[in-house]
């Protein structure tokens, strides 16, 4: 797990610690001896793809720096019901106090990875990239996008700061796609890519002429997309966007677009069922 | 909204700001003039109960300190599809940059409040209290519990620090319910309540004798619960817990328990559909 | 020492460091070689009970992470004039720079523990608990309450946040004890206890009927307390409060109250005389 | 009150807030309406000198930014039993929640100022300056030294960082007073004064020759001090130190020393009795 | 000035405050009355381009929040010796305490802007963009790059995080330009541009085939650059780099490269001479 | 390197890290394996005096905590072109990512030390001390003053807080040198020295009578300085200041002043040319 994602998880863990543990787990700390060790496992209760084990490990390690942690199915692995995902030994206190927080992270991220892997299966053999969006829960941007990668898909921009995305409101203010692109080109560092949202072929044409790096085809029919791809003719990268469902993406991919972005990857996450069991 | 909940929202907003806005919304900031004002509304796209408007307001106010904000359906209000929830005027920049973050908070919290209000309707006329649990997303404890209150239900303990909850693991380590309660009584301030988890009538009896303040009936049948209520005979408060569904809670409440705790209140949140529209 | 108390001590140490050491002990750092080691002892200069050794250790360890620390009379121990309390080896610099700060903490906390132990001796054989109050110096709440426990007494609530304490002002605003208790019961989580302050038997009666968890008998005569105990008849816990002196507490305890709270435990602390001596 | 002292008080207030108020005064916040205003007074219950009113004001203002605050006896004023010290109007909540914290600060600081003023009276008409020491409670250095000034006395160095103080341990390591002074002179900025502790006339002589800026006469008899003053003959400033009691300081001052430092100014503080009363 | 640059300046101001003012300007605070107001001007002592006035304003406003500030020659303006740049009124204390810190910022940034404007004059009429580099003093990245823009030039990437720059070391590890570009393409978000450093035409050819977004011509002769431009033929953007002096850049620009990056823009800054004068 | 200087460097490093590395060196992290180790050297490209090696080491150690670092020419050493200054082994990633930041610090500080050593050579054999000034870049006060010491010169006051420096503005407000000195003497702790700026012999005379600890001779001719030295006659320390150039300082020193302060020591720094080379 890259350091920025792990750091983001640590910040969320600190919030979870403050709100859930605060001055201490007064039940466990007053009843369980500090030095008693136990071994536990994480077990999959359904099929899916795992993401978030380094976060779960971090949760327990924050509570017991001597934690022994062994991953059986590391992030990105396919699991089946009943598979042991990780086995770990630490203080009994850490295992009891950390359990729910570790699972909360792990189940959400594995849910995202599982859905992303389903999308990737749909477009197998095609050169399209599946992208996520900015529809992530506040505070979970890095984690959710990490899980997307674990499922085999790719990341769109991380936020409003690292890429220009010119939408209808911006175009209206600027007085057209071309003036919008020109105005912004002068103001951003040379490292920044410019994407323009379009909803018809006339706008696509204007975006090409404006020199957009990427052109988004927003809520277009597959037929219109195919025409747009032809019109653009490699002069810009192409992103298909808007109500992309599992069922539809193969057809969209076949139009020749470079990217398909799917809000549902992170917006409506069905947690993957995972449980912790103390085995010794 | 109480100050601790609002402060928690501000911390999450800061995370959202850092991850989504960072050094700035480079598209909007470079195309939309800073002083241009617009008016927008939040509109319900389905029936439900609203929670989180002060958080949405905070998001926009952080981006425009002169925001004019008017709540039509304040937190706790029932809304119907098409109802305007709030109307607000601020810089066009703030409305564009803040939109998704505001909606993310508002939709999640309204979803929780809506579900809580459904639970309350189920037990109308009975003296039972509906409680939430610790099954909240890391970082969202205060917000989720606030939404539960907006829906008319009540809060269980806030974390592992503000109440003793003796579970099977703890009992096993202590060598029984009685030794567990006695050991802990000496170690915590006199302000702390002690709850004991039980799964059969023998344990209930032991918990009574140990002087527990609250006895949890965990995963018991309604029949066993009724017996437990009789056995306890007002010597402790009683909480019913475990797989509490909307369908089942009225029957459980009829056994005479004081509280029913429902993980689903905050664990599996279906966001309430709400959208933002610029009207002027 | 529990982690929250130690953390509180660390914060106060940081303040002490900033105000006393700041950019460095320019005398010692410029004259004493960094690697020179010395051994010192803490010695009791009068009889008492020790509290705060982990804080003293922390002070020196912050200045020398390789400190060797041996406690001869750990926290809670009775000491006599001349007893060695702890012996430790560290850099000469750390011993010279840290001395006064370590003693300041240790002498105050040992003074509190000593006084608490005197109170406990007074009520030996009775089932009453001796409690502290909120009369602690700003910033020293956790440390002072820890010292109280080391002296054998118990802790009342930690602050205004973890228990409801309804006093005369609150009762007046609410329009009586009963409306006050009822109003607040709905607003706080189920984990919170409610105590009501009373100054005569009529108020005690009203508090019983309101269902208070604890009833405080404030500034009552021992005779009135005895009547109150009888009137309450186990329906609530009972706290005696107001001008509790060492001389009086045994008599008060004999009335059958559950708790006696004593402001003087932490309010007027006579430091226990302790000195540091370099022995090698 | 200078900004560094006030800032120090704010840090201690934050600690007090966290430990005493935390997530809120749940009794007051749930029973007293937020907008209800009240007026209160601080009243002296014994004679003394006031110090700390800006800190008390800060406490209430942190809880109610619209506080109206009027000082009748500002810091440094002599008061008599029954005098009103300050009158202030704010929310009832702020007055109830802040009372004890405000008094805690005010009573301690006024106690220090009162004692300092007694010392100053003792040496009236003499040119000596009365100085405090480093014997202040961890975290209270700035506040305590401010109170000393309010009582009319002066401040010694603030910590180990802003002046060189060569004591017996340092002299021993350096191999004498002269080598100690010479070694350190080269290592500190030219802005730093150097004081040397001496306990007999031979050491005084050596300190003079080493070019010390200030010579401390530690635990000397008044007779020896008189000789030392003669010996030094204005070549350095002179500080008398060690067991300085109210009774003794006039005699010590008469020996001609420039400064007398008194640990008891801040070490053993008898709080000045002050109470808060709501008057309307 | 954009918010990220101003925020960066505020952080540096805080460091400057801590190291230079600390607990206070003890001379000024003890001699100049707090309420006394004065008016001052900033005057150019040589010709140049101004940058950094919002930072100078911030310095004084931090010391006097009621500062009245009027810019006569805002950032980006050409000034001549003797021109008044800004006129401002604030407390005498703020003007005395803040003077040097304000000038330090203003002189450095104006020096950078002045040099950037000289570069721009050199390439007048050509379509090339002049870029800065990462050779900025630690902590001054945002400020220096802002000054570059005020002088009319543009910004290269801001750091190692917002663009891929594949240098000889990286190429060696990856086993060639092509494998390097391919390996990294899969790992970064789609928003990231990839630049490849080349030092001869063979490498240029390889970079074209690898699909680099930008090709850097490092330390090439103008002749080789002209050939490279021809070879690339618009398939990638082109940056000329390495020992770019004022004298040489017009010739380099004439080869048809898109960008010329100049370390000297920020690396060796000759401060613009500016002084503060109190006029009333 | 003393801890306050190193801590200051760490703060600047954190700024440099945030602005230059941020979420990571995406080129290096995605192409160079994390565990690959390399050895590099720092080499002098011109003659000079080294300062800042502990800062360079800190930079690399922050990026690789297992760094092996060997200093061949520690701070304060004279080096000649081609000398190896340090040799170190760490992860290839750390060496590539940290290089420029390490060099930036090292080159600036060595430049300062080199210039300071030139000044010291000029006054060889005389008892004068060469002092720096407050003309340091915001954020670099501690580092620059450290480099001055490495070059053999001494430090003037560190800021506005640790010494009184009464200038013409202050004298004017106070109504003369004597009232200024007297007013401030009462308000500062006894540890603080007082310096008075003078520009003619009348002012010097007034400063002597006011009892200034140090008298600054500001922008005086060498002849007037010689007279001032005679007039002061050891009753105060003497600092010469104003346009002190390498050429002039020996003559100034010969007048008998105690200190010469030179703004150019830190104000106009010519970086010492140093490069990093990977050798294995």
Short mmCIF file of C-alpha atoms in Angstrom, two decimals, chain A residues 47 53 95 107 184 224 226 236 240 268 275:
data_model
loop_
_atom_site.label_atom_id
_atom_site.label_comp_id
_atom_site.label_asym_id
_atom_site.label_seq_id
_atom_site.Cartn_x
_atom_site.Cartn_y
_atom_site.Cartn_z
CA UNK A 47 -16.48 -14.73 -2.52
CA UNK A 53 -5.28 -5.74 4.87
CA UNK A 95 -7.59 -8.06 19.41
CA UNK A 107 -15.07 -4.96 4.56
CA UNK A 184 -7.12 28.21 -18.44
CA UNK A 224 -23.04 8.76 -30.72
CA UNK A 226 -18.79 5.61 -31.86
CA UNK A 236 -7.31 13.50 -27.80
CA UNK A 240 -17.13 7.76 -21.60
CA UNK A 268 -22.69 2.49 -3.40
CA UNK A 275 -15.33 -11.99 10.26
#
